[in-house]
PDB file of C-alpha atoms and ligand atoms in Angstrom:
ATOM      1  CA  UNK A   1       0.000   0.000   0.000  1.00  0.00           C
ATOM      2  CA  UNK A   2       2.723   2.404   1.096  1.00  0.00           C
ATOM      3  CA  UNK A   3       4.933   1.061  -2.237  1.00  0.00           C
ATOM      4  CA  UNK A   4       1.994   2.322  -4.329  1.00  0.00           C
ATOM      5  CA  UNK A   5       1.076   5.395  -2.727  1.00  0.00           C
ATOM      6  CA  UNK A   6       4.919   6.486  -3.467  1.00  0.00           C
ATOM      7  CA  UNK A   7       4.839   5.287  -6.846  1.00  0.00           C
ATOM      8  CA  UNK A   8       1.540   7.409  -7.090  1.00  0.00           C
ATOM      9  CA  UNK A   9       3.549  10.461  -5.616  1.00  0.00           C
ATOM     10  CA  UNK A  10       6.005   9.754  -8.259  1.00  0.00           C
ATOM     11  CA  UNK A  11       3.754   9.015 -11.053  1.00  0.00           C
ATOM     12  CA  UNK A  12       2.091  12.124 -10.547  1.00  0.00           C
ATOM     13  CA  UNK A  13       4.980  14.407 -11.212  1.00  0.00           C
ATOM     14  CA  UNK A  14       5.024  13.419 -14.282  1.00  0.00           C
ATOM     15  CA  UNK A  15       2.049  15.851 -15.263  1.00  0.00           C
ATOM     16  CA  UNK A  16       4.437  18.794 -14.727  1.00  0.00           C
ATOM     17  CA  UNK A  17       6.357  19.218 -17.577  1.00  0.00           C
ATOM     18  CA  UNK A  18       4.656  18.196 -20.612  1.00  0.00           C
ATOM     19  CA  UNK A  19       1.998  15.708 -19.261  1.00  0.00           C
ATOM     20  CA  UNK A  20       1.601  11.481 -18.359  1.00  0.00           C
ATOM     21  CA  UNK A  21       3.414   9.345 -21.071  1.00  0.00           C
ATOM     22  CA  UNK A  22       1.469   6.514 -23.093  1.00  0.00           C
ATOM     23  CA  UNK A  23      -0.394   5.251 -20.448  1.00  0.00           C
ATOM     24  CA  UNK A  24      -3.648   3.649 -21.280  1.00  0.00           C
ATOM     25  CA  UNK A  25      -2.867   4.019 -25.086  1.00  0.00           C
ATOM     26  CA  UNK A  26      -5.122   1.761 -26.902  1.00  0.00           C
ATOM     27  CA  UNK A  27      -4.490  -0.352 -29.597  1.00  0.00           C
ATOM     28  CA  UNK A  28      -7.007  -1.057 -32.115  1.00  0.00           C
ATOM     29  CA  UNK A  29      -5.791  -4.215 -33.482  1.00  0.00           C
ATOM     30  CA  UNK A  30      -5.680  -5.946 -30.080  1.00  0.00           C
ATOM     31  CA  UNK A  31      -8.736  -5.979 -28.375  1.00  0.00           C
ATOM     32  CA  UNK A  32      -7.836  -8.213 -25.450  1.00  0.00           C
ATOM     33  CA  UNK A  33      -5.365  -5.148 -24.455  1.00  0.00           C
ATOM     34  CA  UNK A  34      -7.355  -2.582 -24.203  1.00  0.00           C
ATOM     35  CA  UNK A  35      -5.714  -0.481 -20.946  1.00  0.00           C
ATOM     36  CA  UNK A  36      -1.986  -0.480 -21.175  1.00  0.00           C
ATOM     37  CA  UNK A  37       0.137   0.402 -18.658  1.00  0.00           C
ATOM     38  CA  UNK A  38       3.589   1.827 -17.682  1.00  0.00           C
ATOM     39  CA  UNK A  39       5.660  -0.823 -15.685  1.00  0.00           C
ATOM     40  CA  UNK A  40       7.419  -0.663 -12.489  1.00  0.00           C
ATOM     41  CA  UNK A  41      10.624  -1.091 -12.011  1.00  0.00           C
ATOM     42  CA  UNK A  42      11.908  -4.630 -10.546  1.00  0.00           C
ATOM     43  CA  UNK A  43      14.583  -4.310  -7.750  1.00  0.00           C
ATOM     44  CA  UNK A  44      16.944  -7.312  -8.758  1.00  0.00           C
ATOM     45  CA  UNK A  45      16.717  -6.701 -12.645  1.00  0.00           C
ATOM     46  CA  UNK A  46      17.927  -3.345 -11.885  1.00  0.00           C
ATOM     47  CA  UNK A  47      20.537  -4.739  -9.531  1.00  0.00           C
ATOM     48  CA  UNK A  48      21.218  -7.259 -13.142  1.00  0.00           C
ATOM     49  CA  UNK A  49      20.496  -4.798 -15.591  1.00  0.00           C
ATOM     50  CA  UNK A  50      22.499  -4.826 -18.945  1.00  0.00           C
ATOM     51  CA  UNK A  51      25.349  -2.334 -19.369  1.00  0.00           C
ATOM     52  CA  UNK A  52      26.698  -2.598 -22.948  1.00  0.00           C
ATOM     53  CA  UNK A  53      28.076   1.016 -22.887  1.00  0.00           C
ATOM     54  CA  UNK A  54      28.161   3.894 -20.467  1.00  0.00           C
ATOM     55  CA  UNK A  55      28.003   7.597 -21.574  1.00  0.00           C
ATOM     56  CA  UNK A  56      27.958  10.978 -19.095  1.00  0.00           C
ATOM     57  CA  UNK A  57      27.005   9.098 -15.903  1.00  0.00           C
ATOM     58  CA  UNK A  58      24.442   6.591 -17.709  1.00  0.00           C
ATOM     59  CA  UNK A  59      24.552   2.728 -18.775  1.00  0.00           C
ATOM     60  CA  UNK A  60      22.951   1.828 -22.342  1.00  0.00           C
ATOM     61  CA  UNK A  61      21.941  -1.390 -24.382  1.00  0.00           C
ATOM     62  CA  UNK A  62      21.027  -2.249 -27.346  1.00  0.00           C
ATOM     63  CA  UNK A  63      18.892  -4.827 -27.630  1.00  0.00           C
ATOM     64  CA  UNK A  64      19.963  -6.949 -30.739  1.00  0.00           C
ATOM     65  CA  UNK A  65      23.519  -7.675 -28.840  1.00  0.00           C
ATOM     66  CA  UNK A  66      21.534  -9.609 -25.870  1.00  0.00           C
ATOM     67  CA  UNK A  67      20.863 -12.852 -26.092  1.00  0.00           C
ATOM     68  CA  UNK A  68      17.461 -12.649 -24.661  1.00  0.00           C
ATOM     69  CA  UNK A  69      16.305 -10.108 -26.894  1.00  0.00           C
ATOM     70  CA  UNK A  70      18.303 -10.974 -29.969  1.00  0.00           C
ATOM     71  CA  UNK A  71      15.290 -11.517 -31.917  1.00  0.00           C
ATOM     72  CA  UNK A  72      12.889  -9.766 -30.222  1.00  0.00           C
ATOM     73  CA  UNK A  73      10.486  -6.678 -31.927  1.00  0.00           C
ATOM     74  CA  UNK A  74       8.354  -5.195 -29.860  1.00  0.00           C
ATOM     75  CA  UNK A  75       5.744  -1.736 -30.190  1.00  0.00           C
ATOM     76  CA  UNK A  76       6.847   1.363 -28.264  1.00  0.00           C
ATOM     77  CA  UNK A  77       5.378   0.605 -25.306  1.00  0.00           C
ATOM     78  CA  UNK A  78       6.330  -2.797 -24.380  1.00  0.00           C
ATOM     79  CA  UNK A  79       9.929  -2.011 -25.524  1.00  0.00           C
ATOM     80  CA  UNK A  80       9.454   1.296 -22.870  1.00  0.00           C
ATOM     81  CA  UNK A  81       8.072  -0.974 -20.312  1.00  0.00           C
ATOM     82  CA  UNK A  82      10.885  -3.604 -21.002  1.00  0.00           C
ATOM     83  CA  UNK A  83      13.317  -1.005 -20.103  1.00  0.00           C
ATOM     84  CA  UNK A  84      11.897   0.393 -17.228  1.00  0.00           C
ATOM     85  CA  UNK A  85      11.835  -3.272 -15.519  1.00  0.00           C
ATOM     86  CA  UNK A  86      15.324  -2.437 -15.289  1.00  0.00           C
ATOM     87  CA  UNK A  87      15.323   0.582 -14.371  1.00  0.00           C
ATOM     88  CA  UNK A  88      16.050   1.915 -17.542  1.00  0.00           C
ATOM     89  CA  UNK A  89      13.780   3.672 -20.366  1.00  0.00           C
ATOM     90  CA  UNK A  90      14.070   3.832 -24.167  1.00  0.00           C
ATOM     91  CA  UNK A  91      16.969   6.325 -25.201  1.00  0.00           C
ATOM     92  CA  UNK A  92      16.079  10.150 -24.883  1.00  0.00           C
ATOM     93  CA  UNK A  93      18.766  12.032 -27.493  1.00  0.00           C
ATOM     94  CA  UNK A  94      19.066  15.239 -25.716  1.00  0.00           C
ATOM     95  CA  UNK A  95      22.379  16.581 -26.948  1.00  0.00           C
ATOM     96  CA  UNK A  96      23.772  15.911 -30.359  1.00  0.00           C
ATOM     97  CA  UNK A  97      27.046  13.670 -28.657  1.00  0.00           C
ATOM     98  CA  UNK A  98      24.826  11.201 -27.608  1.00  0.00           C
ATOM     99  CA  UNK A  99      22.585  11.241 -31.093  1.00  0.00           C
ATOM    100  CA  UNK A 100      25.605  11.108 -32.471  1.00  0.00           C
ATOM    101  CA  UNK A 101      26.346   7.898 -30.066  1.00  0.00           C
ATOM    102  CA  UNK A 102      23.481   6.705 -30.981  1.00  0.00           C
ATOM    103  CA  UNK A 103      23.751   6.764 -34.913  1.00  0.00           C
ATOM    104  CA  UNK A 104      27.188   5.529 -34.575  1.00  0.00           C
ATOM    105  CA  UNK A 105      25.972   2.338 -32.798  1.00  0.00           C
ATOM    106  CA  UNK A 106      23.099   1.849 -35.164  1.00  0.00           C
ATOM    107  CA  UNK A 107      25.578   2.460 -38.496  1.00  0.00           C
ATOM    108  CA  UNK A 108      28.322  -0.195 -36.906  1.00  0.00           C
ATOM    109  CA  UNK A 109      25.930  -2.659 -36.128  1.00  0.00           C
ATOM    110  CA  UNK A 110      24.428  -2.286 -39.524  1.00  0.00           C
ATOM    111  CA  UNK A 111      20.975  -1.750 -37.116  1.00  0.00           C
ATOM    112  CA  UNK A 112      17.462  -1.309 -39.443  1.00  0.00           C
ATOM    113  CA  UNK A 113      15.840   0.919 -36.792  1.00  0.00           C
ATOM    114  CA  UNK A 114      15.334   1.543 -33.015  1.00  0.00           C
ATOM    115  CA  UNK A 115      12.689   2.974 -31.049  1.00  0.00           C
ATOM    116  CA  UNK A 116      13.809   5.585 -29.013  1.00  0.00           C
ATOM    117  CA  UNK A 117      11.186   7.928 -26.388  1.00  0.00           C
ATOM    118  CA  UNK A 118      10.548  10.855 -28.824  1.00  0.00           C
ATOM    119  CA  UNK A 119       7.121  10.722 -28.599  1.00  0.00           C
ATOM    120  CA  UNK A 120       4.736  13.364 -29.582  1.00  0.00           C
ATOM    121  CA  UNK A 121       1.932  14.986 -27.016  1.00  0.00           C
ATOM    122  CA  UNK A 122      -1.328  13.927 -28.626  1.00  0.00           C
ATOM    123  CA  UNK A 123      -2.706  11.691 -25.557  1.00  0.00           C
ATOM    124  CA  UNK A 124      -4.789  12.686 -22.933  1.00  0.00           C
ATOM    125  CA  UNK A 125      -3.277  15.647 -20.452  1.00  0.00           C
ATOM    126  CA  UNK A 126      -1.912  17.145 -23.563  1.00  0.00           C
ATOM    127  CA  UNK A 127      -5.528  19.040 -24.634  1.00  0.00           C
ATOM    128  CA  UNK A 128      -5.337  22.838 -24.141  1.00  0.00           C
ATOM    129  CA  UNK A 129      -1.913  23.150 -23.927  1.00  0.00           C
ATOM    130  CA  UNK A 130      -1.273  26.364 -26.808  1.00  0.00           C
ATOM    131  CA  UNK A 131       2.796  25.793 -26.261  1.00  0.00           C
ATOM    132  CA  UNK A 132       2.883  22.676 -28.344  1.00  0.00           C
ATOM    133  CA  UNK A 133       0.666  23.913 -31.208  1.00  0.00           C
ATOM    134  CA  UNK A 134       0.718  23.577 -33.952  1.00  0.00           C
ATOM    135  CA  UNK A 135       1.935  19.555 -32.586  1.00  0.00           C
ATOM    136  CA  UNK A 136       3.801  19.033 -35.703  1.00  0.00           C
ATOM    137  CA  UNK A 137       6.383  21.660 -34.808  1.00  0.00           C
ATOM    138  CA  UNK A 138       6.209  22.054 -31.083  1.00  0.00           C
ATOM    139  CA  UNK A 139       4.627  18.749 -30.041  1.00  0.00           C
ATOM    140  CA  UNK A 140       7.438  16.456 -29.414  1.00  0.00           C
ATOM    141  CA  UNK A 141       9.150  14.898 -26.113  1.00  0.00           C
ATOM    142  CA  UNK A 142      11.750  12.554 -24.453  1.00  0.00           C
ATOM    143  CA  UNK A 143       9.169  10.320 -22.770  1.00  0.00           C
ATOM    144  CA  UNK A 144      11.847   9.119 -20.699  1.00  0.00           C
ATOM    145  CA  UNK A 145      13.167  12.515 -18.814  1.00  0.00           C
ATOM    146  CA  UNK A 146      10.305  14.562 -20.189  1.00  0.00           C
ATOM    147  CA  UNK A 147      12.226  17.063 -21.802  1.00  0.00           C
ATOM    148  CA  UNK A 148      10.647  18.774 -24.830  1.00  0.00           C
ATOM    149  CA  UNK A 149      12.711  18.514 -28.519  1.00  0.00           C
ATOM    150  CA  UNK A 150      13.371  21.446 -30.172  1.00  0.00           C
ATOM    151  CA  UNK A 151      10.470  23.021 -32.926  1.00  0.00           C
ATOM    152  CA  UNK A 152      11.084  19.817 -35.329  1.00  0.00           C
ATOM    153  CA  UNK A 153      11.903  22.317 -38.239  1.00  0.00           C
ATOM    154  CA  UNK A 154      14.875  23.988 -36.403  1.00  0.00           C
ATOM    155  CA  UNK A 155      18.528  22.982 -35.922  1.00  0.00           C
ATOM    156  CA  UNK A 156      18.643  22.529 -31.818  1.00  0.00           C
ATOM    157  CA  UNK A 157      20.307  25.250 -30.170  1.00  0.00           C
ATOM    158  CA  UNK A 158      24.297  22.893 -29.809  1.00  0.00           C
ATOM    159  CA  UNK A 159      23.159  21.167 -32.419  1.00  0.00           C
ATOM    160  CA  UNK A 160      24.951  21.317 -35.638  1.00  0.00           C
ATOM    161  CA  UNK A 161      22.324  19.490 -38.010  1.00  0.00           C
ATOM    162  CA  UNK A 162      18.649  18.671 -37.670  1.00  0.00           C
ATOM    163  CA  UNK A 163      18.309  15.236 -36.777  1.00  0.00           C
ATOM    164  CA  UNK A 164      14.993  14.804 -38.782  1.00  0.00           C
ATOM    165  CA  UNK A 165      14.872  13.186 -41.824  1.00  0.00           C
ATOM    166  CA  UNK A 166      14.400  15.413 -44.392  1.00  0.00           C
ATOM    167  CA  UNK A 167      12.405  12.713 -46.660  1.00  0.00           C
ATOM    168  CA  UNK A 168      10.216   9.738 -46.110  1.00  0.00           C
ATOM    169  CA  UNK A 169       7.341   8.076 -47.466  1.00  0.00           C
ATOM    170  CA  UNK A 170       6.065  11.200 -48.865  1.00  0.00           C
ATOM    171  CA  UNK A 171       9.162  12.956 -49.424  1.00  0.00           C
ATOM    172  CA  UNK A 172       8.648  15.596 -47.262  1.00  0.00           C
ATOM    173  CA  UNK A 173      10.572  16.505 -43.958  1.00  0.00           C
ATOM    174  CA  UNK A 174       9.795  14.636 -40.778  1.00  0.00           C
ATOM    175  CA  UNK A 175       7.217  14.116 -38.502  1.00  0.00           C
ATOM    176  CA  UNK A 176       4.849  13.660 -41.258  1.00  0.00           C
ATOM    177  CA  UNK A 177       2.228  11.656 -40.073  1.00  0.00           C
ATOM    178  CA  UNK A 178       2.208   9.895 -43.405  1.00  0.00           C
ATOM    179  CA  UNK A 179       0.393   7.023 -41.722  1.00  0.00           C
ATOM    180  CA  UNK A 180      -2.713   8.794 -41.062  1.00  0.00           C
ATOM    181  CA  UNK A 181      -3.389   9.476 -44.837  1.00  0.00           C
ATOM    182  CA  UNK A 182      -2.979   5.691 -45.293  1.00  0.00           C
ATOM    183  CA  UNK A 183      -5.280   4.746 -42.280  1.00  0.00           C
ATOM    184  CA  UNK A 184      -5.587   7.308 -40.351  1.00  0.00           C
ATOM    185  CA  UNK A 185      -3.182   5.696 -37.769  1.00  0.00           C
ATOM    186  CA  UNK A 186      -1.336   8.642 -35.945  1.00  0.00           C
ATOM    187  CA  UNK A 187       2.572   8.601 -35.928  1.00  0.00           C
ATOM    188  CA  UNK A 188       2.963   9.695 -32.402  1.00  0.00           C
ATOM    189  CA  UNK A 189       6.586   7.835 -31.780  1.00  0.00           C
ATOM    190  CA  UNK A 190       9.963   8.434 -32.839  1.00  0.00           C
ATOM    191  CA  UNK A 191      12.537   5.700 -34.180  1.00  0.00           C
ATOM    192  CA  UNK A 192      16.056   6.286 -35.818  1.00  0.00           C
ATOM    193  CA  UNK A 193      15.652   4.845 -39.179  1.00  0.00           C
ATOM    194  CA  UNK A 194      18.693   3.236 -40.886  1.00  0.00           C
ATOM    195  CA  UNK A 195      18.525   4.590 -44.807  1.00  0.00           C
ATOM    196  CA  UNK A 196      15.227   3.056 -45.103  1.00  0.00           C
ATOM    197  CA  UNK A 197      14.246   6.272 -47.675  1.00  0.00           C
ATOM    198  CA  UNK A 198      17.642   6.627 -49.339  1.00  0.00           C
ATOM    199  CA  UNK A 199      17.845   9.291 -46.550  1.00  0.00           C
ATOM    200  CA  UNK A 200      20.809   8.134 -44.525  1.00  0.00           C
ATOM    201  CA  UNK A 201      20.243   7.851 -40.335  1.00  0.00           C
ATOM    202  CA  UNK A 202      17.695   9.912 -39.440  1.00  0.00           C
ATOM    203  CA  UNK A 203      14.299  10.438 -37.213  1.00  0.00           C
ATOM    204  CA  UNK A 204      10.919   9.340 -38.422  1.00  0.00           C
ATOM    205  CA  UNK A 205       7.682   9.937 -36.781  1.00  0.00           C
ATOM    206  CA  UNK A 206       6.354   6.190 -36.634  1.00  0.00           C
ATOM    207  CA  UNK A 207       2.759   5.047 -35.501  1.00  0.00           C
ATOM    208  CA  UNK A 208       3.592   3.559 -31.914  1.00  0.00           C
ATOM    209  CA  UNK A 209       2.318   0.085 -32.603  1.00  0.00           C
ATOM    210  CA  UNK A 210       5.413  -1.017 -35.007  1.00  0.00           C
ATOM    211  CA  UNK A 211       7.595  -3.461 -33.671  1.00  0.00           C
ATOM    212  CA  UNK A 212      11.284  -2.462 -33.189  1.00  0.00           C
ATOM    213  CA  UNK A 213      14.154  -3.258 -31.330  1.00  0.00           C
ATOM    214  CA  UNK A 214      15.513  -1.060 -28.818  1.00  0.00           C
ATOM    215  CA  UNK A 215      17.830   0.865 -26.902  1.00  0.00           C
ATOM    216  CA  UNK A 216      17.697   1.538 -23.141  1.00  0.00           C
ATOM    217  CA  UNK A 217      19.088   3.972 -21.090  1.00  0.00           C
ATOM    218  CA  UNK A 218      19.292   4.471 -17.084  1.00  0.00           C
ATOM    219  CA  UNK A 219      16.332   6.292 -15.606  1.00  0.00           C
ATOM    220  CA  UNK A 220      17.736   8.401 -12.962  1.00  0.00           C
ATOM    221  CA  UNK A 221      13.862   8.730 -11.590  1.00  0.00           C
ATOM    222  CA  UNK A 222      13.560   5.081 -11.529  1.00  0.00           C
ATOM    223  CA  UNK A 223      17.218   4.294  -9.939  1.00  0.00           C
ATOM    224  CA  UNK A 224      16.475   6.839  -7.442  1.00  0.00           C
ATOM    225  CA  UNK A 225      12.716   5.050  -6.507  1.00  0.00           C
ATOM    226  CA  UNK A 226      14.129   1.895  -6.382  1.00  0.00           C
ATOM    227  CA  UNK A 227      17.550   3.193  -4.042  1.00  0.00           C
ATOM    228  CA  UNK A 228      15.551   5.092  -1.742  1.00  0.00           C
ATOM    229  CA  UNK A 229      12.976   1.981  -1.432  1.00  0.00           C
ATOM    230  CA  UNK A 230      15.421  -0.669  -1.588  1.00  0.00           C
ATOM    231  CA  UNK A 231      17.999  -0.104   1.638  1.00  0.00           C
ATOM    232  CA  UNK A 232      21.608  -0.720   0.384  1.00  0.00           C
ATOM    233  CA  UNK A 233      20.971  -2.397  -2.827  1.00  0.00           C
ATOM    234  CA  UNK A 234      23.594  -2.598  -5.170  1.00  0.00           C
ATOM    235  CA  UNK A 235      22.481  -0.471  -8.295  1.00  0.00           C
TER     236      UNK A 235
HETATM  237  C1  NAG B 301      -4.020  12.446 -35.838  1.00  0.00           C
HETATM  238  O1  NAG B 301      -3.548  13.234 -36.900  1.00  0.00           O
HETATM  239  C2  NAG B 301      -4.540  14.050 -37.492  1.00  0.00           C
HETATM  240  C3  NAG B 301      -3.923  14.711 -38.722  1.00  0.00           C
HETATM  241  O2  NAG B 301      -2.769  15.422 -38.385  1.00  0.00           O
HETATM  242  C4  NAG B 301      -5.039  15.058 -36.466  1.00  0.00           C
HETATM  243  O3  NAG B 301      -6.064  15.860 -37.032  1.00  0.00           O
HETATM  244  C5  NAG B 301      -5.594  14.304 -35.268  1.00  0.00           C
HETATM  245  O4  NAG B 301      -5.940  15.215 -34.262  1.00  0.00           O
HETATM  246  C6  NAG B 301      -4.551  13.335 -34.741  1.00  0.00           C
HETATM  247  N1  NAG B 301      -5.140  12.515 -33.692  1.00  0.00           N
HETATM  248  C7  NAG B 301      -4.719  12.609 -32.438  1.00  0.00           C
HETATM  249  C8  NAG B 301      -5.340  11.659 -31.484  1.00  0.00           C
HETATM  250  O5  NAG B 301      -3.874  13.390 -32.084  1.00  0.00           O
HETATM  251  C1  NAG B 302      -1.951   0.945 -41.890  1.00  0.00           C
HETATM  252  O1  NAG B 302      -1.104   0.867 -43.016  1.00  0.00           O
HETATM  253  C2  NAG B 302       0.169   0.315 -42.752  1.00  0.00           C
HETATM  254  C3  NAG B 302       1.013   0.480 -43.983  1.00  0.00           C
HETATM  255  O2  NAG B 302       0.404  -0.075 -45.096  1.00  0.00           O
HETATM  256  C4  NAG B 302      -0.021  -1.136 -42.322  1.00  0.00           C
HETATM  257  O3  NAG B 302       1.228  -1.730 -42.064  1.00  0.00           O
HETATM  258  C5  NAG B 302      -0.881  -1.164 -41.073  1.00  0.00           C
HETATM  259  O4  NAG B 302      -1.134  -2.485 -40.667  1.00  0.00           O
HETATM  260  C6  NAG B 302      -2.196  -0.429 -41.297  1.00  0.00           C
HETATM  261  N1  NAG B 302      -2.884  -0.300 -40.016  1.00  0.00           N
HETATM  262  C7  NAG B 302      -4.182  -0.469 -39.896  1.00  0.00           C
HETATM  263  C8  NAG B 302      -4.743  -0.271 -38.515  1.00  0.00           C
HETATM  264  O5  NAG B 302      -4.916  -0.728 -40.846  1.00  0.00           O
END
């Protein structure tokens, strides 16, 4: 009871900055799903979690180079949730080092694509909020540290490119939402895609229910929760 009313406490802060991630997202093609949740984290898979690379004070995987997760594809929120079992989340690219990290690992590995937690305000909590209009431009956000991206048409401020793809499926620059003239399926996510439109490694705006592998980071929020519940366990 206590455990949950912290994780509540916790939860909630969340609204702050830009608003609740994905939670309750429903998918349309599976029914028997329909509320979807965040997960907690678990103490002794954080304890165990994979650290393939470390980078300004946080551990990384990819998940294609574990064993357990070779083969695995998952949407954007069970490779999220996967993550934060370990006290990790999917990969926020704040800075352009770490994109740059990121892109190297995906061109070295030969990777297709990888979710990361760019994911764009369109859920519930995110209604009259006049800062992130028009959405296209100003609607984006690391899921994982809630930190909002940059006006998607604009080189970040440190940045010295715009990590958008400048093409895709209709040759325009990203986010597109080229999904919802197709089906009217919302790309609300955002993966790195390897040169799948001739356009090198880039970010696409992706409907959220495409399977992917995956890269997690550390959650400082979640290593915290699970220190300051978990007395002198080794993180
Ligand atoms: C999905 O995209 C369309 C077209 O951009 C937009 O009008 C609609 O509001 C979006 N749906 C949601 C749930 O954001
Ligand atoms: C929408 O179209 C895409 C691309 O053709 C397809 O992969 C996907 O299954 C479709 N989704 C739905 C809900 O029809």
């Amino acid at each position: 009871m206590i455990e949950w009313a912290r994780w509540m406490v916790l939860g909630l802060s969340v609204v702050a900055s830009v608003a609740t991630p994905a939670i309750n997202e429903i998918r349309p093609n599976k029914p028997n799903k329909p509320g979807r949740f965040l997960s907690l984290p678990v103490p002794q898979k954080c304890s165990q979690r994979p650290k393939e690379f470390f980078y300004r004070g946080h551990n990384y995987f990819y998940s294609g180079h574990l064993p357990q997760y070779r083969n695995t594809k998952l949407d954007w929120l069970d490779a999220r949730n996967i993550c934060r079992e370990y006290c990790m989340d999917l990969v926020s690219m704040e800075t352009q080092e770490e994109n740059n990290m990121i892109f190297r690992l995906i061109q070295q590995n030969d990777v297709p694509y990888i979710w990361t937690s760019g994911r764009l305000c369109d859920f519930k909590g995110c209604e009259n909020r006049r800062d992130l209009e028009p959405k296209s431009l100003f609607g984006w956000f690391w899921s994982a540290t809630r930190v909002k991206m940059a006006p998607t048409n604009q080189i970040p401020q440190g940045w010295g490119y715009n990590a958008w793809s400048q093409s895709g499926h209709k040759k325009v620059p990203q986010p597109d939402n080229a999904e919802f003239d197709i089906n009217r399926t919302n790309e609300s996510c955002l993966s790195v895609l390897n040169n799948v439109y001739n356009d090198g490694i880039a970010w696409h705006d992706v409907a959220c229910y495409h399977e992917k592998p995956f890269v997690c980071e550390d959650s400082e929020e979640l290593l915290n929760y699970v220190a300051s519940t978990n007395a002198g366990i080794q993180l």
